[in-house]
Structures are given as structure tokens and as C-alpha cells.
PDB file of C-alpha atoms in Angstrom:
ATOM      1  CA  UNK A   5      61.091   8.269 -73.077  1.00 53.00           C
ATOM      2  CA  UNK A   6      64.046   6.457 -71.028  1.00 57.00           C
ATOM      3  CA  UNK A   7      63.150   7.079 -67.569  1.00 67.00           C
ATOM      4  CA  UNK A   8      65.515   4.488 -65.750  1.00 76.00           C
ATOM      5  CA  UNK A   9      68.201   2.347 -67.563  1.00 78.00           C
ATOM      6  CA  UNK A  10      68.258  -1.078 -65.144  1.00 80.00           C
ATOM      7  CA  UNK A  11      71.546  -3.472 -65.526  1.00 81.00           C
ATOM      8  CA  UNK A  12      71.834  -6.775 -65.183  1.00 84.00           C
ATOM      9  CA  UNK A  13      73.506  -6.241 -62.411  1.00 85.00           C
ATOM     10  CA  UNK A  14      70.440  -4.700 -60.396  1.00 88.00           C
ATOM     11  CA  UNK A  15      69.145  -8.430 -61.251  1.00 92.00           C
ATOM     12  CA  UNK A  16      67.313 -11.026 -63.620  1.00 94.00           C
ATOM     13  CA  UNK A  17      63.791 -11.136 -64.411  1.00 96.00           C
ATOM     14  CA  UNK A  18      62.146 -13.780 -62.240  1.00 97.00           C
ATOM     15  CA  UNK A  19      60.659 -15.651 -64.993  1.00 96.00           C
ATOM     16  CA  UNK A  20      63.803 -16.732 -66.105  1.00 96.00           C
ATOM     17  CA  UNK A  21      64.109 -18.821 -62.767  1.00 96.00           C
ATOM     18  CA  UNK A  22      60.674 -18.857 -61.443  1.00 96.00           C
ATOM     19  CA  UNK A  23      60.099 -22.795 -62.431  1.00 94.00           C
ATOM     20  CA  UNK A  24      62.953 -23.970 -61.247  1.00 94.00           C
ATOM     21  CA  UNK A  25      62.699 -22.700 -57.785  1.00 95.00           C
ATOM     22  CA  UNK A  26      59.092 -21.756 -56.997  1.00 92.00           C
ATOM     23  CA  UNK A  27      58.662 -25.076 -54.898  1.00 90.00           C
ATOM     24  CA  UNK A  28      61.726 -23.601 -52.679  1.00 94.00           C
ATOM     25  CA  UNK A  29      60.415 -22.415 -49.125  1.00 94.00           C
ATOM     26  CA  UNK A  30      63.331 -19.857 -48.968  1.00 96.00           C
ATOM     27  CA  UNK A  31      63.606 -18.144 -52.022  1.00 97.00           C
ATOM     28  CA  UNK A  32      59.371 -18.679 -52.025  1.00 96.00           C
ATOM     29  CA  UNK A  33      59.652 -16.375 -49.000  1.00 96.00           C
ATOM     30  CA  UNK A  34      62.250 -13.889 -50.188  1.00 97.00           C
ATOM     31  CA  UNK A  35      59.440 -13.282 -53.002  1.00 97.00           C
ATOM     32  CA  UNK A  36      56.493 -13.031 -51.071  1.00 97.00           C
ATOM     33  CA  UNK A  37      58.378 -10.702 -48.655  1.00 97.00           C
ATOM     34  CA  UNK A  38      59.384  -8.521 -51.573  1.00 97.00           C
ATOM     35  CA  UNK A  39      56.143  -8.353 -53.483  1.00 97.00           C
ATOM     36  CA  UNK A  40      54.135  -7.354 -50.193  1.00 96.00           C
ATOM     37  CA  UNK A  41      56.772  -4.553 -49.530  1.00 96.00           C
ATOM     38  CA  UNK A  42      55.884  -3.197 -53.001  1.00 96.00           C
ATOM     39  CA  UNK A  43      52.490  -3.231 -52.371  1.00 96.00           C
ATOM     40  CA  UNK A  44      51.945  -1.865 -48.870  1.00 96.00           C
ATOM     41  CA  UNK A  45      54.826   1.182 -50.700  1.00 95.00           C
ATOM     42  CA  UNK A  46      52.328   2.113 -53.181  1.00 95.00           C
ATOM     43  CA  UNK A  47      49.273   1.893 -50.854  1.00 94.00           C
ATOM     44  CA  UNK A  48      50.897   3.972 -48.121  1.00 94.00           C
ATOM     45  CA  UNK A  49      50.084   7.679 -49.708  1.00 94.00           C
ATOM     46  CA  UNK A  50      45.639   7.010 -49.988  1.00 95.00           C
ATOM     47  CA  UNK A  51      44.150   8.299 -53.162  1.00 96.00           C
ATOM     48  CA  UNK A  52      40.848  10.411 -53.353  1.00 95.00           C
ATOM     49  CA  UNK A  53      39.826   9.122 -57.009  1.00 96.00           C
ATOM     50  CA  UNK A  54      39.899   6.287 -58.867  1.00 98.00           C
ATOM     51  CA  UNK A  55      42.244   6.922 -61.440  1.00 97.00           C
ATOM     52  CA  UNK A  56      45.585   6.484 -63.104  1.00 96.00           C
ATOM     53  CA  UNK A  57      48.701   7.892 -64.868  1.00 91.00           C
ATOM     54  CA  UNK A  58      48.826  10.558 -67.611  1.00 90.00           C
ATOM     55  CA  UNK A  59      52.119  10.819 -69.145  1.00 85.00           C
ATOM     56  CA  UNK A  60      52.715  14.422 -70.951  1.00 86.00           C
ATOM     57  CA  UNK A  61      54.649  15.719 -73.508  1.00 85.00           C
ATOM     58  CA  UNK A  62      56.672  17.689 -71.054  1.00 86.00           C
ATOM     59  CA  UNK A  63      57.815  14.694 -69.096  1.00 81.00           C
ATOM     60  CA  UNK A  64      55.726  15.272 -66.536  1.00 87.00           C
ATOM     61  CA  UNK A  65      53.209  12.569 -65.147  1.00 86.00           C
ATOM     62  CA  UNK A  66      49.319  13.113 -63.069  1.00 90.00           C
ATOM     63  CA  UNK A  67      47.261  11.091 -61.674  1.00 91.00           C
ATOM     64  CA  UNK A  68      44.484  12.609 -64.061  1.00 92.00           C
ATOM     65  CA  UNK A  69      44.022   9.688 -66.352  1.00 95.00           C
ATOM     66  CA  UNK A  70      40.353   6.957 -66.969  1.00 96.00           C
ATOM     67  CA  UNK A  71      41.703   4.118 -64.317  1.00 96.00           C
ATOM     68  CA  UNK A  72      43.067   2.102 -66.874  1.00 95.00           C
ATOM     69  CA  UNK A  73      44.374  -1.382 -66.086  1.00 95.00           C
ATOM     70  CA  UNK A  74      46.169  -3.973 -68.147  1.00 95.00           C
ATOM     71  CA  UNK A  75      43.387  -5.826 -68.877  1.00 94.00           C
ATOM     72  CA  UNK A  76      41.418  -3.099 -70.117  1.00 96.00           C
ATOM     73  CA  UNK A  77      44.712  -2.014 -72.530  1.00 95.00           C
ATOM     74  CA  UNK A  78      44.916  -5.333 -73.796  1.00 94.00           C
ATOM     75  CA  UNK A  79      41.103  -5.678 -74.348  1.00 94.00           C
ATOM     76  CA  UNK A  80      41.283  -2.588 -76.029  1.00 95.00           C
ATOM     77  CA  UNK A  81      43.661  -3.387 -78.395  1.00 94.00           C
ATOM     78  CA  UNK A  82      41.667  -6.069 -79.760  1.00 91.00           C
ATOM     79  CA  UNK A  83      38.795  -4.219 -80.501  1.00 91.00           C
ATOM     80  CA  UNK A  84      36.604  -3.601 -77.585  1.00 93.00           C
ATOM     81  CA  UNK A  85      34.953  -0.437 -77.499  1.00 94.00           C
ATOM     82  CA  UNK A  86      35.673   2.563 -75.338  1.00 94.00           C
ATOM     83  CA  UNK A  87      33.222   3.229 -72.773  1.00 93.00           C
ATOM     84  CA  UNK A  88      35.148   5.982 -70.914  1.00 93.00           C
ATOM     85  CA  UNK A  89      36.315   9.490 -71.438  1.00 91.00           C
ATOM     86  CA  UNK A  90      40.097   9.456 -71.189  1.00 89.00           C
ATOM     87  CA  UNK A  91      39.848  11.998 -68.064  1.00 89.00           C
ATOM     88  CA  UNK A  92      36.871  10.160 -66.488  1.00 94.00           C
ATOM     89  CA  UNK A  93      37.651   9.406 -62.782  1.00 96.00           C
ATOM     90  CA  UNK A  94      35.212   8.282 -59.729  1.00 97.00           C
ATOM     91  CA  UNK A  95      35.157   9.179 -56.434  1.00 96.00           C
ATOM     92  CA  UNK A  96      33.145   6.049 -55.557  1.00 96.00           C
ATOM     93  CA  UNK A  97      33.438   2.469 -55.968  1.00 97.00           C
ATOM     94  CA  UNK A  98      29.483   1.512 -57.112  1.00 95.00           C
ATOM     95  CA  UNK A  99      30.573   3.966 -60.081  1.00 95.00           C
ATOM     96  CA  UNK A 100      33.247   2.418 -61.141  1.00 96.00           C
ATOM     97  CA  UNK A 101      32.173  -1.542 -60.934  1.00 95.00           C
ATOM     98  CA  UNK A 102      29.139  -0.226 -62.946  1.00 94.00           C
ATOM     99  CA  UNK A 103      30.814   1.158 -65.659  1.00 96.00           C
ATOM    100  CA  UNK A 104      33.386  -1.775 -65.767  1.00 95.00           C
ATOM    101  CA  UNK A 105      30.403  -4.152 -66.311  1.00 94.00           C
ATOM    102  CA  UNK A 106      29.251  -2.027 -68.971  1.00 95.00           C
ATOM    103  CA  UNK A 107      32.641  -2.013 -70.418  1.00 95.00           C
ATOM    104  CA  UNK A 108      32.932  -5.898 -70.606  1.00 93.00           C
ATOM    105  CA  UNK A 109      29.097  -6.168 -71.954  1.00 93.00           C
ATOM    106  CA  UNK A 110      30.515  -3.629 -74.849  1.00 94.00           C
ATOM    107  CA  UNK A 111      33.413  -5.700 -75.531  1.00 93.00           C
ATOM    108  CA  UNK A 112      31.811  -9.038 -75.237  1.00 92.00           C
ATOM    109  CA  UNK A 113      28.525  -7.912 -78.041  1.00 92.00           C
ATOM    110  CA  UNK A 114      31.548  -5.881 -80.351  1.00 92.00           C
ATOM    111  CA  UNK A 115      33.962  -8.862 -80.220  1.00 88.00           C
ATOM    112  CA  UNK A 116      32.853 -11.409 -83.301  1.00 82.00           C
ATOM    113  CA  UNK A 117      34.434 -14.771 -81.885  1.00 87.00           C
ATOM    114  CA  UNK A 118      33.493 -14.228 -78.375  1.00 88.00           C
ATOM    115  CA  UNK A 119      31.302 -17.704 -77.688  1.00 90.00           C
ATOM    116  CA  UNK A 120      32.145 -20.759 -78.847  1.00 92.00           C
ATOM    117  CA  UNK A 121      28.713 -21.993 -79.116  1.00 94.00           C
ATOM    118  CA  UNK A 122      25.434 -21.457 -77.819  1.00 93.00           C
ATOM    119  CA  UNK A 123      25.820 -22.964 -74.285  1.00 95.00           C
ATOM    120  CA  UNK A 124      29.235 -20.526 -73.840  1.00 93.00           C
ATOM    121  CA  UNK A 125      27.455 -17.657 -75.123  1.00 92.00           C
ATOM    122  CA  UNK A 126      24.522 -18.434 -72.059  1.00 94.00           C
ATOM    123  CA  UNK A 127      27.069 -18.979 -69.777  1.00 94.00           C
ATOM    124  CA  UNK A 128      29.200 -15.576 -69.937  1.00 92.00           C
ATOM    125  CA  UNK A 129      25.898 -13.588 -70.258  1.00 92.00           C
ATOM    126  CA  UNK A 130      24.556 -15.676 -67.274  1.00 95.00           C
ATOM    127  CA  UNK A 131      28.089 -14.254 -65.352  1.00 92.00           C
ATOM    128  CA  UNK A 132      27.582 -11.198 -66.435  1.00 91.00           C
ATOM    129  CA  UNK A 133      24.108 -10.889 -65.055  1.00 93.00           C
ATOM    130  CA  UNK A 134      25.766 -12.379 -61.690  1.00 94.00           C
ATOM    131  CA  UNK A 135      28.286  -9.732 -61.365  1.00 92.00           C
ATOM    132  CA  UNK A 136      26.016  -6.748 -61.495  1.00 92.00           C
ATOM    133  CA  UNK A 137      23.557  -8.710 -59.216  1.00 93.00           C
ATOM    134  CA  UNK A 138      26.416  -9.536 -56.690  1.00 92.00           C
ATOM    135  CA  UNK A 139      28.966  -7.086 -56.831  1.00 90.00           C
ATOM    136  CA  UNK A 140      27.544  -4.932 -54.837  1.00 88.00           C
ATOM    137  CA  UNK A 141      28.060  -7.574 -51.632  1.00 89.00           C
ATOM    138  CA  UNK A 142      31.872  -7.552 -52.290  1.00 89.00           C
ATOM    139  CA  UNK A 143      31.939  -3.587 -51.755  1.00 92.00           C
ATOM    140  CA  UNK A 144      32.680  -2.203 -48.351  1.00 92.00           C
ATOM    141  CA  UNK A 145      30.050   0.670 -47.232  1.00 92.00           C
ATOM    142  CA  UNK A 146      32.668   1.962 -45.284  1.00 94.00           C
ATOM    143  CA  UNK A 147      35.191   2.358 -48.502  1.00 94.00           C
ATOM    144  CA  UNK A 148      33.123   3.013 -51.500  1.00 94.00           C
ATOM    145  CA  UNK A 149      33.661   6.393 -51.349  1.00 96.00           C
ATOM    146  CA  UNK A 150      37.417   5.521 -50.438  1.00 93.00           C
ATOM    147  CA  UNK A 151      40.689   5.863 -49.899  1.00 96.00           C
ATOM    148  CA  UNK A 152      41.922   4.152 -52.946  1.00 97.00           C
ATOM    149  CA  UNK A 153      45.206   2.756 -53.349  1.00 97.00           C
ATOM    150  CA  UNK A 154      47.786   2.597 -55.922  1.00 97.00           C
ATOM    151  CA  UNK A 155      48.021  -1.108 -57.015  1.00 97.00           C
ATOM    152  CA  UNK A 156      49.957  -2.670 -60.156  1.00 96.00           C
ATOM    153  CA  UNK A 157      47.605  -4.083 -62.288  1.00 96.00           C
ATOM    154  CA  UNK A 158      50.741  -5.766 -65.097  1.00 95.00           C
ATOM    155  CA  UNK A 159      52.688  -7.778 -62.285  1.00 95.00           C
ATOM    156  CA  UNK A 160      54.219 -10.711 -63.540  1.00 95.00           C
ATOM    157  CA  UNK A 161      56.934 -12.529 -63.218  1.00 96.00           C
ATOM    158  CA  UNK A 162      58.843 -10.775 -66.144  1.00 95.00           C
ATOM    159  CA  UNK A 163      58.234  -7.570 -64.833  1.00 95.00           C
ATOM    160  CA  UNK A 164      59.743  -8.762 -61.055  1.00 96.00           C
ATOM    161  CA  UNK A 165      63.862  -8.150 -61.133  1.00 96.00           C
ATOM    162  CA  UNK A 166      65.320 -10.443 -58.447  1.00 97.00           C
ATOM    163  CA  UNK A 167      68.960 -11.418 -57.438  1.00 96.00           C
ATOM    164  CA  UNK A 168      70.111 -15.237 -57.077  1.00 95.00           C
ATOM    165  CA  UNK A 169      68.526 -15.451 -54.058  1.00 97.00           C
ATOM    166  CA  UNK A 170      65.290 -14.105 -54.623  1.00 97.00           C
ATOM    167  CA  UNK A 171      65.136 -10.773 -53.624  1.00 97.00           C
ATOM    168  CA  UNK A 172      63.238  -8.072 -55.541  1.00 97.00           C
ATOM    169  CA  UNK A 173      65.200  -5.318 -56.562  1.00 95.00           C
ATOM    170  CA  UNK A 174      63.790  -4.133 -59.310  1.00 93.00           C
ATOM    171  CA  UNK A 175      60.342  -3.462 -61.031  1.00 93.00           C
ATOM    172  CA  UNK A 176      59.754  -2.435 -65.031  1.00 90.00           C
ATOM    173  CA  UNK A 177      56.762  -1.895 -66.898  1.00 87.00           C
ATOM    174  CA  UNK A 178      54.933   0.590 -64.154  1.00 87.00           C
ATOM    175  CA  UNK A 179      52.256   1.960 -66.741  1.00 87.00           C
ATOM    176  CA  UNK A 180      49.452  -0.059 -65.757  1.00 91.00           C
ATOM    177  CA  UNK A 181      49.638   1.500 -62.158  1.00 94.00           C
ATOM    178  CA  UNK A 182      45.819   2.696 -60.723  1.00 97.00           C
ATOM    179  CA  UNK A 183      44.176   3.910 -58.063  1.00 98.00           C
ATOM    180  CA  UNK A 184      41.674   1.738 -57.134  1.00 98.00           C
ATOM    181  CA  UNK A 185      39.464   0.068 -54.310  1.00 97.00           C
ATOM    182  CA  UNK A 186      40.965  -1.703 -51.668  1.00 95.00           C
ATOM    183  CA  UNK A 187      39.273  -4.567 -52.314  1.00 95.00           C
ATOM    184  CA  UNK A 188      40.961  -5.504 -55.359  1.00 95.00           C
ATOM    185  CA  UNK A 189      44.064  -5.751 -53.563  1.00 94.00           C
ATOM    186  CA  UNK A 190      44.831  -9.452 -54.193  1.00 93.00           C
ATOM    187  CA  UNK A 191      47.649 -12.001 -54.249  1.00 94.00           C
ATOM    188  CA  UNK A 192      49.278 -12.806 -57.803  1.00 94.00           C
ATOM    189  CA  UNK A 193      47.350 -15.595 -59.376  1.00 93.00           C
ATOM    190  CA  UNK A 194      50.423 -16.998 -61.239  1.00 95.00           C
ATOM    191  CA  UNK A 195      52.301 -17.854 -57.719  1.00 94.00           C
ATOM    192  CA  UNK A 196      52.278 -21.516 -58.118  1.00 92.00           C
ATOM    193  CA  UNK A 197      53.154 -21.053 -61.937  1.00 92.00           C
ATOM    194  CA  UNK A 198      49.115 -21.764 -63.320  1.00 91.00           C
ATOM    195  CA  UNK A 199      47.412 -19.656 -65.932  1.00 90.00           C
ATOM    196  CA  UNK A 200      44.820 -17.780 -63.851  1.00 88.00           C
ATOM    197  CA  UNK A 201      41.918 -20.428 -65.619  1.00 87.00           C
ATOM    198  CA  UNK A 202      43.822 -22.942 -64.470  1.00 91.00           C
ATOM    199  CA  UNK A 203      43.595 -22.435 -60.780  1.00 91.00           C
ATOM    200  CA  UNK A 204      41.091 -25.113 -59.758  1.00 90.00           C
ATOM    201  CA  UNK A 205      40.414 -28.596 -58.396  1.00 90.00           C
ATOM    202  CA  UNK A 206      43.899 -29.433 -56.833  1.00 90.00           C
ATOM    203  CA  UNK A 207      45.231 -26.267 -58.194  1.00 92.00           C
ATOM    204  CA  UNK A 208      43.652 -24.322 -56.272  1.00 93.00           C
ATOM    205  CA  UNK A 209      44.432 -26.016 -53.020  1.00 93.00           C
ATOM    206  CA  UNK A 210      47.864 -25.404 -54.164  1.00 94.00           C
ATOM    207  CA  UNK A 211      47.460 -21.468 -54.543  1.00 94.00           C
ATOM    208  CA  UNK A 212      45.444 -21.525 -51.213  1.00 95.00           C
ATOM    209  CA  UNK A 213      48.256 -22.345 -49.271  1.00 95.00           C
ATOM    210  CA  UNK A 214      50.823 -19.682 -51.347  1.00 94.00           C
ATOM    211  CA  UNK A 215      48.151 -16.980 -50.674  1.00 95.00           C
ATOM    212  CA  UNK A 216      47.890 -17.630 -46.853  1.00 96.00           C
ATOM    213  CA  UNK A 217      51.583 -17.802 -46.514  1.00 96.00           C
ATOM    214  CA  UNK A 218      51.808 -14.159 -49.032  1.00 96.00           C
ATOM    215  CA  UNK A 219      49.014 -12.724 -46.639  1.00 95.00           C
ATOM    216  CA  UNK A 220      51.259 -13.958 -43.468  1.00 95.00           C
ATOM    217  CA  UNK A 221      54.429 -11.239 -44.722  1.00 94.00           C
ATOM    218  CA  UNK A 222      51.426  -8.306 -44.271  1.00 90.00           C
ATOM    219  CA  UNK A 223      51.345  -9.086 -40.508  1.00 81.00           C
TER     220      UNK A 223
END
């Protein structure tokens, strides 16, 4: 289903320019501005579940659907195992972060080549035991039981149409769109052009100071 045909001359995806020109201030900015306008757009209207799209046969879309992310598509494709109901929603964050754990422990015992020895098998069960320990500290009393926002859990740099000068105008690939907690609002990790397990040591520094400046165009 076709819903909007976009031309090149709404603009080019950002990837095909994004290492040539990410160390520009200007442009830099342009981005940043564009990407936080997209964001606070989608988080204006506050959601009562956690949730996502449900495209119908009709054409018509809901907001009826399991909240179900990119990451969760793609680990799903390669064999993890469902662990909710397609029309499964939550009304409060604890919910959700529980059954995402328990989602990522059932991918992570059904997934054949998921250590690469001992030692890495310890250490993501010793993370995963972390998580359900901690997460509870990184959830805000006074929004567990919301309002959730609609945040786009598939932006990348290929899915970003800009003109020349670094404008957004234009977004593709919108499926991945969920309600979820505000907390998970977060600045792209791929800003300074690293793989997100690459952001560390100097790396990080780096992203640091692109994350203060894309939390700046907020105020």
C-alpha cells in the first residue's frame, strides 16, 4: 500500500551526505533543529497506552497494536520467540520493562550462537540480571502510569530526507512508530557517524558534545 510517493525533489536521503558534512556546525545544526521538531510533533498529542500501529485491510490504521519497535522486528525475524499477544498493550511502564526483559531472556536462551564463549555468555546474563535489578531506578513514579509519547524507534540516516543544506523535509519508513515512556526519548546514537557499540573511550566524548548541543534546539 502506496501511501505517499516522495520525489527527489522533496530531497536526498541524508546518508548519502552525512560523512561528508557531519563535522559542519551549520548544516550539524540545520539537522539537529529538524530532528527535534519531529520529535516534540509526535510527542505533542500524549498517549494513554503503550502501544503501536495496526495497519488494516481497509486502509485504515489504530493505535491497537503489541508496542513493537525496530529492534524487536528485527530480533524477531531471526528467530527470537514471541512473548506478546499481538493486541497486548500497558498502561504502565514497570509492565512493560518487565516483559521486555523477559523478551530478551527468550531470545537470548532460543538464539543458538548467542555467546561466544563462556566468559560472554556470564557477561550478558550478568547484564541481564542488572537490568531487572536497576531498571526500576531509571523509571519516573510520577510517569509510570504515563502519558506516553509517540517516538520513532527506525530513525536513521536513510530514513531522514534533507535538502543541500540540511534541512529535513522528509521522513520514510514510519512503521516502527510507538507509544512509549518518556524516558526513552533519547538523542540518535549514530550522530557522530559510530555504530551504537562503538560509542566509547574518545567516542563518546565526541557524542557527548552532539547530544548537549541536540538537547540545546529543545529549549
Amino acid at each position: 500500500m502506496v501511501l505517499e510517493y516522495l520525489s527527489l525533489e522533496t530531497g536526498r536521503m541524508l546518508s548519502d551526505t552525512f560523512d561528508a558534512f557531519r563535522g559542519e556546525q551549520t548544516r550539524r545544526e540545520r539537522l539537529l533543529r529538524g530532528i527535534s521538531r519531529l520529535m516534540l510533533s509526535l510527542a505533542r498529542v500524549p498517549q494513554a497506552r503503550i502501544r503501536s500501529f495496526q495497519f488494516h485491510d481497509d486502509g485504515t490504521v489504530t493505535l491497537t497494536n503489541r508496542p513493537l519497535s525496530c529492534s524487536v522486528m528485527i530480533l524477531e525475524n531471526d528467530g527470537a520467540p514471541r512473548t506478546m499477544v499481538r493486541d497486548e498493550t500497558y498502561s504502565c511502564t514497570d509492565a512493560f520493562v518487565s516483559d521486555m526483559l523477559t523478551f530478551h531472556d527468550h531470545r537470548f536462551l532460543s538464539q543458538p550462537n548467542a555467546i561466544y564463549s563462556e566468559n560472554d555468555g556470564r557477561g550478558q546474563m550478568a547484564v541481564t540480571a542488572l537490568l531487572r535489578v536497576l531498571s526500576h531506578r531509571h523509571v519516573r513514579r510520577d510517569l509510570r502510569n504515563g502519558p506516553f509519547v509517540l517516538q520513532l524507534t527506525d530513525l536513521h540516516a536513510s530514513n531522514l530526507l534533507v535538502d543541500d543544506e540540511w534541512n529535513v523535509t522528509g521522513l520514510i519508513d514510519i512503521v516502527c512508530t510507538c507509544a512509549l515512556p518518556l524516558e526513552m526519548l533519547e538523542a540518535p546514537y549514530w550522530l557522530t557517524g559510530c555504530a551504537i557499540d562503538d560509542v566509547e573511550g574518545d567516542e563518546m566524548g565526541r557524542f557527548d558534545e552532539v547530544r548537549w548541543e541536540f538537547m540545546r534546539m529543545f529549549e
